[in-house]
Short mmCIF file of C-alpha atoms in Angstrom, two decimals:
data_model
loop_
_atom_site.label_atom_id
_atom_site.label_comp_id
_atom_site.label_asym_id
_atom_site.label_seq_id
_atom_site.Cartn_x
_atom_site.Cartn_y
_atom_site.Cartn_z
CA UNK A 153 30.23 16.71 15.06
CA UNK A 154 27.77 18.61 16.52
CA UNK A 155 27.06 21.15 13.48
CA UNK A 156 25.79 18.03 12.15
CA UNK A 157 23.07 17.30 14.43
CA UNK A 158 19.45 18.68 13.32
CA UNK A 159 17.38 18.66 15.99
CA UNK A 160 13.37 18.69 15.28
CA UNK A 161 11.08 19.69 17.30
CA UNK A 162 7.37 18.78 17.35
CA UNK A 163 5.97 22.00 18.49
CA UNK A 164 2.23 22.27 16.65
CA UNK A 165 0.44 19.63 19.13
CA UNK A 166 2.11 20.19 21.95
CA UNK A 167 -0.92 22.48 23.19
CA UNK A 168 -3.17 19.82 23.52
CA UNK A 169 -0.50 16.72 23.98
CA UNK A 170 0.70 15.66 27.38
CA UNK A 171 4.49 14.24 27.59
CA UNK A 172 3.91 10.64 28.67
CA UNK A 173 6.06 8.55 31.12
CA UNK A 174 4.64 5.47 30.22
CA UNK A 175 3.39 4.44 26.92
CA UNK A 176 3.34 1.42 24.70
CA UNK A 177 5.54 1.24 21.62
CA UNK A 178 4.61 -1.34 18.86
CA UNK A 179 7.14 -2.85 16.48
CA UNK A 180 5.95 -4.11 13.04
CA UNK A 181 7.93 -7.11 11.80
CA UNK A 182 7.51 -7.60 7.82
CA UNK A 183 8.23 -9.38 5.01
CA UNK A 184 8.03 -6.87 2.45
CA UNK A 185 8.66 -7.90 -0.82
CA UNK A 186 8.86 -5.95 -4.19
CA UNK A 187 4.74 -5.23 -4.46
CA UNK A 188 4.31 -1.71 -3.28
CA UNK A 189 0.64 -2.02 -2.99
CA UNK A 190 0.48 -5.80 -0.88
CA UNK A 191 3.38 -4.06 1.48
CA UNK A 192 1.28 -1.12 2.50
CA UNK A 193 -1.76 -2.97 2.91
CA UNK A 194 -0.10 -5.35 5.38
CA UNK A 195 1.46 -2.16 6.92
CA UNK A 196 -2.45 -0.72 7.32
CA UNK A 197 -3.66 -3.55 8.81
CA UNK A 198 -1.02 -3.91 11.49
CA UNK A 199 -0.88 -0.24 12.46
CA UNK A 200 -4.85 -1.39 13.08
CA UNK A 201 -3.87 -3.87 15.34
CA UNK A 202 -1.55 -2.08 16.89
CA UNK A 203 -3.43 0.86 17.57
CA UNK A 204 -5.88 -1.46 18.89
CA UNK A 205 -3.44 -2.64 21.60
CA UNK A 206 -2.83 0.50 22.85
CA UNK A 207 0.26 1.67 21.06
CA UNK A 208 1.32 5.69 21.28
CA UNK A 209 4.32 5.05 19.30
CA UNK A 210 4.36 2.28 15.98
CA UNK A 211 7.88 1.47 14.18
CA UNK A 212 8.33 -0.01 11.03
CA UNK A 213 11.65 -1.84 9.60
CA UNK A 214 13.80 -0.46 6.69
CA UNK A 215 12.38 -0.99 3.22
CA UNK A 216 9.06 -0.84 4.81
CA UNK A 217 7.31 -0.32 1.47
CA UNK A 218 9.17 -1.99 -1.35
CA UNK A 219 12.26 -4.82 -1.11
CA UNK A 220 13.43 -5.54 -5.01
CA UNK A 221 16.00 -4.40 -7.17
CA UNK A 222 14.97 -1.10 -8.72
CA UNK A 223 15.15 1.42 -5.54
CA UNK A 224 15.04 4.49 -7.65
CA UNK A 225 12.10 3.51 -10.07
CA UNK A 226 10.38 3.23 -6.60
CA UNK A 227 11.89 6.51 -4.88
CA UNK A 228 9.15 9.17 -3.44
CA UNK A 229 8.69 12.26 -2.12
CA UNK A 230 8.47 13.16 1.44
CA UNK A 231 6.18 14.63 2.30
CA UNK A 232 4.12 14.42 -0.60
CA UNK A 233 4.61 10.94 -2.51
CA UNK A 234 1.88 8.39 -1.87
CA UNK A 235 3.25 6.25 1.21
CA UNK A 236 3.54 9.36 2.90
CA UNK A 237 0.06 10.18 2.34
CA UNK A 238 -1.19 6.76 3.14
CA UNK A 239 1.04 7.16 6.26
CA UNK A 240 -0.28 10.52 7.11
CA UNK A 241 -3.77 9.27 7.08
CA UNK A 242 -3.02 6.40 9.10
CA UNK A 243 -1.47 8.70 12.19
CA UNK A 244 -4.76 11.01 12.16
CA UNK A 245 -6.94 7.84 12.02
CA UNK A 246 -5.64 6.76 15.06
CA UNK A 247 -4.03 9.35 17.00
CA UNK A 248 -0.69 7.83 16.72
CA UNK A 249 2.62 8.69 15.94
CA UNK A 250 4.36 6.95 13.04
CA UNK A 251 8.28 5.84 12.93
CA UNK A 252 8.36 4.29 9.18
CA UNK A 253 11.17 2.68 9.61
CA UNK A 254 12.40 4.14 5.67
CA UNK A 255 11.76 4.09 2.08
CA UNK A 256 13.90 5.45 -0.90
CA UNK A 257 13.20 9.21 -1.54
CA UNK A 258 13.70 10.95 -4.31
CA UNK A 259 16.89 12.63 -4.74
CA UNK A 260 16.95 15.83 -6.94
CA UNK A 261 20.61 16.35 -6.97
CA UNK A 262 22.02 12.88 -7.62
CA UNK A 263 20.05 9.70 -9.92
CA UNK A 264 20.84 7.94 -6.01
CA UNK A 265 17.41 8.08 -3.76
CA UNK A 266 18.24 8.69 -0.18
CA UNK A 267 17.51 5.85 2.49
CA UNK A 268 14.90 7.74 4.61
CA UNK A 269 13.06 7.55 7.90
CA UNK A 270 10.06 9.34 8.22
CA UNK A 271 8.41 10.17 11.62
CA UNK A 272 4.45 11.48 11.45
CA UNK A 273 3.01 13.06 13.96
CA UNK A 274 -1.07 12.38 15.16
CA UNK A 275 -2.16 15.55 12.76
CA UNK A 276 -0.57 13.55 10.17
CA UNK A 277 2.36 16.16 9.88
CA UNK A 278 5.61 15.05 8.87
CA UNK A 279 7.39 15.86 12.53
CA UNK A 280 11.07 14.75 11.30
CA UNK A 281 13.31 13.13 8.49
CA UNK A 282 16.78 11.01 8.00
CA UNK A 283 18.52 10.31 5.55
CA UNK A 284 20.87 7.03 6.18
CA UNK A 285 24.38 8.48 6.86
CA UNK A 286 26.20 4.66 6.68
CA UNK A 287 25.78 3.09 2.97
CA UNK A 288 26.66 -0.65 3.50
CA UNK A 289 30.25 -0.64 1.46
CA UNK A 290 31.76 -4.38 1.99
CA UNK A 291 34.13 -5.79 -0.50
CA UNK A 292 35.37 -8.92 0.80
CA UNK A 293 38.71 -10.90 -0.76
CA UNK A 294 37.45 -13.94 -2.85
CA UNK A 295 33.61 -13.02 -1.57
CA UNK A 296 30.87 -10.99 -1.77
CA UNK A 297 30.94 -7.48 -2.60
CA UNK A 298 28.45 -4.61 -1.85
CA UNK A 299 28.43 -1.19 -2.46
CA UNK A 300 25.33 0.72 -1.53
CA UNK A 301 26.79 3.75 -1.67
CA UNK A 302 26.10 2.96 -5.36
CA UNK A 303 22.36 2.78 -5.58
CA UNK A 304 21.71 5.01 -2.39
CA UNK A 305 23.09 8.51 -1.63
CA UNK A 306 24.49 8.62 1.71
CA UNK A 307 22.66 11.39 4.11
CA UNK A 308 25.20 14.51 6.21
CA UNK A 309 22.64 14.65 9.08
CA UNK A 310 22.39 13.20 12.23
CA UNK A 311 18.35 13.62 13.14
CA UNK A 312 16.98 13.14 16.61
CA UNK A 313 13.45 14.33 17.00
CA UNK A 314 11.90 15.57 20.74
CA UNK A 315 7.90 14.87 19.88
CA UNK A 316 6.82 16.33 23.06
CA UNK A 317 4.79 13.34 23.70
CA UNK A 318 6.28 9.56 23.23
CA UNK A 319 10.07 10.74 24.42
CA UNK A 320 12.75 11.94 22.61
CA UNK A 321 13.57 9.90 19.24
CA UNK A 322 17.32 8.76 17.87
CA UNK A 323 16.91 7.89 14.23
CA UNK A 324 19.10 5.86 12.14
CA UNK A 325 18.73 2.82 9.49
CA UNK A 326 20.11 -0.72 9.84
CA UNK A 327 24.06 -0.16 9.45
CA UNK A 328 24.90 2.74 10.56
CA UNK A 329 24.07 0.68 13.82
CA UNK A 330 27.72 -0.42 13.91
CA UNK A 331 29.07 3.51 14.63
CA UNK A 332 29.09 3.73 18.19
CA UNK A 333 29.80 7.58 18.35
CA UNK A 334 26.50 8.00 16.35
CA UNK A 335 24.62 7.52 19.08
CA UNK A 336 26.65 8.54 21.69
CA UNK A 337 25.83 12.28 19.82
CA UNK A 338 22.11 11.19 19.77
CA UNK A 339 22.22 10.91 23.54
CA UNK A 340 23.82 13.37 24.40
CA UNK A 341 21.56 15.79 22.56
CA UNK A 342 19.17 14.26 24.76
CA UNK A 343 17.64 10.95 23.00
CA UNK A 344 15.55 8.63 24.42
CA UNK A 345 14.89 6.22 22.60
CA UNK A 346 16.87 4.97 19.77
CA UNK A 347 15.49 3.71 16.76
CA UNK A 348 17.17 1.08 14.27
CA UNK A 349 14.89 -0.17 12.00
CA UNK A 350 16.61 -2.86 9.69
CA UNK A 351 16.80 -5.29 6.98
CA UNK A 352 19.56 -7.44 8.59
CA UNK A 353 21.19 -10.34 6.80
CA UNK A 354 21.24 -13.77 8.58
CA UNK A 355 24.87 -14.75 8.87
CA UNK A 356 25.68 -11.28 10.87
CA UNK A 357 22.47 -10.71 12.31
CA UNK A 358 22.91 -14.33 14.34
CA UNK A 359 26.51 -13.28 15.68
CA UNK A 360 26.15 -9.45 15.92
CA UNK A 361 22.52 -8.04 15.91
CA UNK A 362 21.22 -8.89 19.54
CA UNK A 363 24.85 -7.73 20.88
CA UNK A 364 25.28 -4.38 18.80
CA UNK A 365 21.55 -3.43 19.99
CA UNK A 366 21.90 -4.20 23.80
CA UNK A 367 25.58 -2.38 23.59
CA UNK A 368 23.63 0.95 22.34
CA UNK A 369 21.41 0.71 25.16
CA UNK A 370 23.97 0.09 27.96
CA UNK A 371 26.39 2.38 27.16
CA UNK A 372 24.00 5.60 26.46
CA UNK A 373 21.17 4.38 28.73
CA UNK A 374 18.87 4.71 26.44
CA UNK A 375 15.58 2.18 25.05
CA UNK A 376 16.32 0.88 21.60
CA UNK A 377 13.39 -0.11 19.70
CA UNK A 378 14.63 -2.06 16.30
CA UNK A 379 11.87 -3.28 13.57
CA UNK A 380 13.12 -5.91 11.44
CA UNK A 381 12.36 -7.38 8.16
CA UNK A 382 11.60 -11.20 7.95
CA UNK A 383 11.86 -13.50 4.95
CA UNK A 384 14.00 -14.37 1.70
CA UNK A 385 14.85 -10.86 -0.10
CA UNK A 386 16.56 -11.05 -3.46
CA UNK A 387 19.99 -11.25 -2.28
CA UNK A 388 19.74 -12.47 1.21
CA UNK A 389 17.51 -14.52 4.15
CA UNK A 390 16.67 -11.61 6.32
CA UNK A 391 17.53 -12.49 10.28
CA UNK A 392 13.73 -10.52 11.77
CA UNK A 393 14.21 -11.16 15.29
CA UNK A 394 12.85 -7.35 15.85
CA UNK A 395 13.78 -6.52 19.66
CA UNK A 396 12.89 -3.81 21.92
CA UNK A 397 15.91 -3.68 24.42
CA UNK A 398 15.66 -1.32 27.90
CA UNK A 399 18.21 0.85 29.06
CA UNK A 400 19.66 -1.55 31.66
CA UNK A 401 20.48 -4.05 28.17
CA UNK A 402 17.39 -6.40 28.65
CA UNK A 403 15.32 -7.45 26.04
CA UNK A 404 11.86 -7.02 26.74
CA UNK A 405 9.82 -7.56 23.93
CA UNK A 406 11.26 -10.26 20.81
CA UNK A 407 9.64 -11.17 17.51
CA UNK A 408 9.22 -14.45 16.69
CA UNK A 409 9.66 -16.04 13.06
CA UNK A 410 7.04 -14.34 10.98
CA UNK A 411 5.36 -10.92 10.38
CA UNK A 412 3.84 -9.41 13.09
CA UNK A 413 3.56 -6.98 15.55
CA UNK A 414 5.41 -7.00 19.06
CA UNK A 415 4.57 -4.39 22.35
CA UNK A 416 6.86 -3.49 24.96
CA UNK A 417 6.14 -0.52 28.05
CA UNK A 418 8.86 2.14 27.48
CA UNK A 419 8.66 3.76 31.23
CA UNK A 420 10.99 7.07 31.01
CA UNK A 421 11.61 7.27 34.92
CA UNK A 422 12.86 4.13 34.46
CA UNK A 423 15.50 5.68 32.02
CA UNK A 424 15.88 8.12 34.67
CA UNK A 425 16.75 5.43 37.28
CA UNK A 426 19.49 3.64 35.10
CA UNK A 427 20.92 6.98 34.38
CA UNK A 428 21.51 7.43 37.75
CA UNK A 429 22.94 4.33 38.54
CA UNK A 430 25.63 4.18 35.44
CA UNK A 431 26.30 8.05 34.82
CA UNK A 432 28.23 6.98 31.53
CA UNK A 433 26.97 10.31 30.24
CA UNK A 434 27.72 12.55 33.02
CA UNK A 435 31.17 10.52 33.87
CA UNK A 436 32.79 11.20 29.94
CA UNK A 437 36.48 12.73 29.61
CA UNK A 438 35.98 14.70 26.69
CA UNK A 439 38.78 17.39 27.60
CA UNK A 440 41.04 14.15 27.26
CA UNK A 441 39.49 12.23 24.53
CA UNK A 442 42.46 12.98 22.03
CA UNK A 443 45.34 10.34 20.74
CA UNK A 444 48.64 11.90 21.65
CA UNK A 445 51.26 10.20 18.82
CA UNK A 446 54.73 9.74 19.89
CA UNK A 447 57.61 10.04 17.78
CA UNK A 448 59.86 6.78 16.87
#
């Protein structure tokens, strides 16, 4: 699993950036819809505000830029398309770096656009990209069916991202939340802080969305940081509820019911601490981790 990993390092400001232990991460909660151009300038004006509060590190949920029904006629490049750009300007504006969350990207192998999380770096520099691994394939007896895998071409990577500065990043995209072993490879490789930004639907995200996210924190002792969408998309009432959850499974920072933008401390000795309490990394039987079948 390993040979799948791609790890990115942000080496080109690391001569004048100082790795800090402290910072403040901002979460954008939005209710993106299917105008590109409204999206983006409600994106603008909260990585304004958020900049404003002191925020190292803003995260935007999946879809950031366009919710509708035609995710290829709105497919970029990156780097290179126009929220990119837009994106690029905002991180050298305001010194920040930029999780954003994902948009569709433009495949050229396969009609399917990718699911993609860019992160930006404070030169504006694309620092690292993911494609979603997960497509959201349900096909339920006598109920809904859904079968992303047919409008989005699943990614082969698993991306974490060391920027030198605001931690060591996890990346991944709404479901592939539910694959434990994902980010158990994400921590391992050293993660921090794991991001799952999301467009969650309201009858799971009431039952499972608050438990999945504190789970990924306990059991790698790691922060995870999860933007959310908020309002009715064309199939579905998205849950929002964008959380920021510490390594010891608390939620410290919660969105309430409409767009906006949340702040939490992430405090990496902290991390440190837990990790040395729990040692669920250090403690692993992987020499053993193998299911011996016996013969009937």
């Amino acid at each position: 699993l390993h040979r799948l990993i791609r790890r990115q390092r942000q080496m080109c400001i690391r001569d004048r950036s100082i790795p800090l232990n402290k910072f403040t991460v901002a979460v954008l909660q939005l209710d993106s819809q299917d105008d590109v151009q409204k999206n983006l300038d409600t994106v603008v004006s909260f990585i304004e505000e958020a900049a404003a509060r002191g925020a190292k590190l803003i995260t935007m949920p999946e879809s950031m830029n366009y919710v509708g029904l035609d995710n290829a006629g709105h497919a970029e490049e990156i780097p290179g398309g126009p929220t990119f750009q837009l994106m690029s300007e905002q991180a050298k504006k305001y010194g920040v770096w930029l999780h954003c969350g994902s948009i569709y990207e433009k495949n050229p192998n396969d009609p399917r656009p990718f699911n993609s999380t860019m992160v930006i770096d404070p030169r504006g520099n694309l620092a690292a990209k993911y494609h979603k691994i997960h497509p959201f394939d349900v096909v339920i007896p006598n109920g809904p069916v859904n079968r992303e895998s047919e409008r989005i071409c699943p990614g082969d990577e698993i991306v974490t991202v060391d920027t030198g500065e605001v931690g060591h990043l996890g990346l991944s995209i709404c479901y592939d939340m539910r694959f434990a072993e994902m980010y158990r490879i994400m921590a391992l490789e050293g993660a921090q802080i794991l991001l799952m930004p999301a467009d969650f639907t309201m009858p799971t995200g009431k039952d499972h969305w608050e438990t999945i996210l504190r789970t990924r924190a306990i059991e790698n002792g790691c922060y995870v940081v999860a933007p959310a969408q908020y309002g009715v998309k064309p199939k579905f009432q998205a849950y929002a509820n964008s959380l920021v959850v510490d390594p010891w499974g608390n939620v410290i920072a919660r969105a309430s019911n409409h767009p906006q933008v949340i702040t939490a401390e992430i405090d990496l000795d902290y991390l440190q601490q837990v990790r040395r309490q729990i040692f669920t990394l250090e403690n692993r039987r992987p020499d053993v981790y193998s299911l011996l079948r016996t013969k009937q």
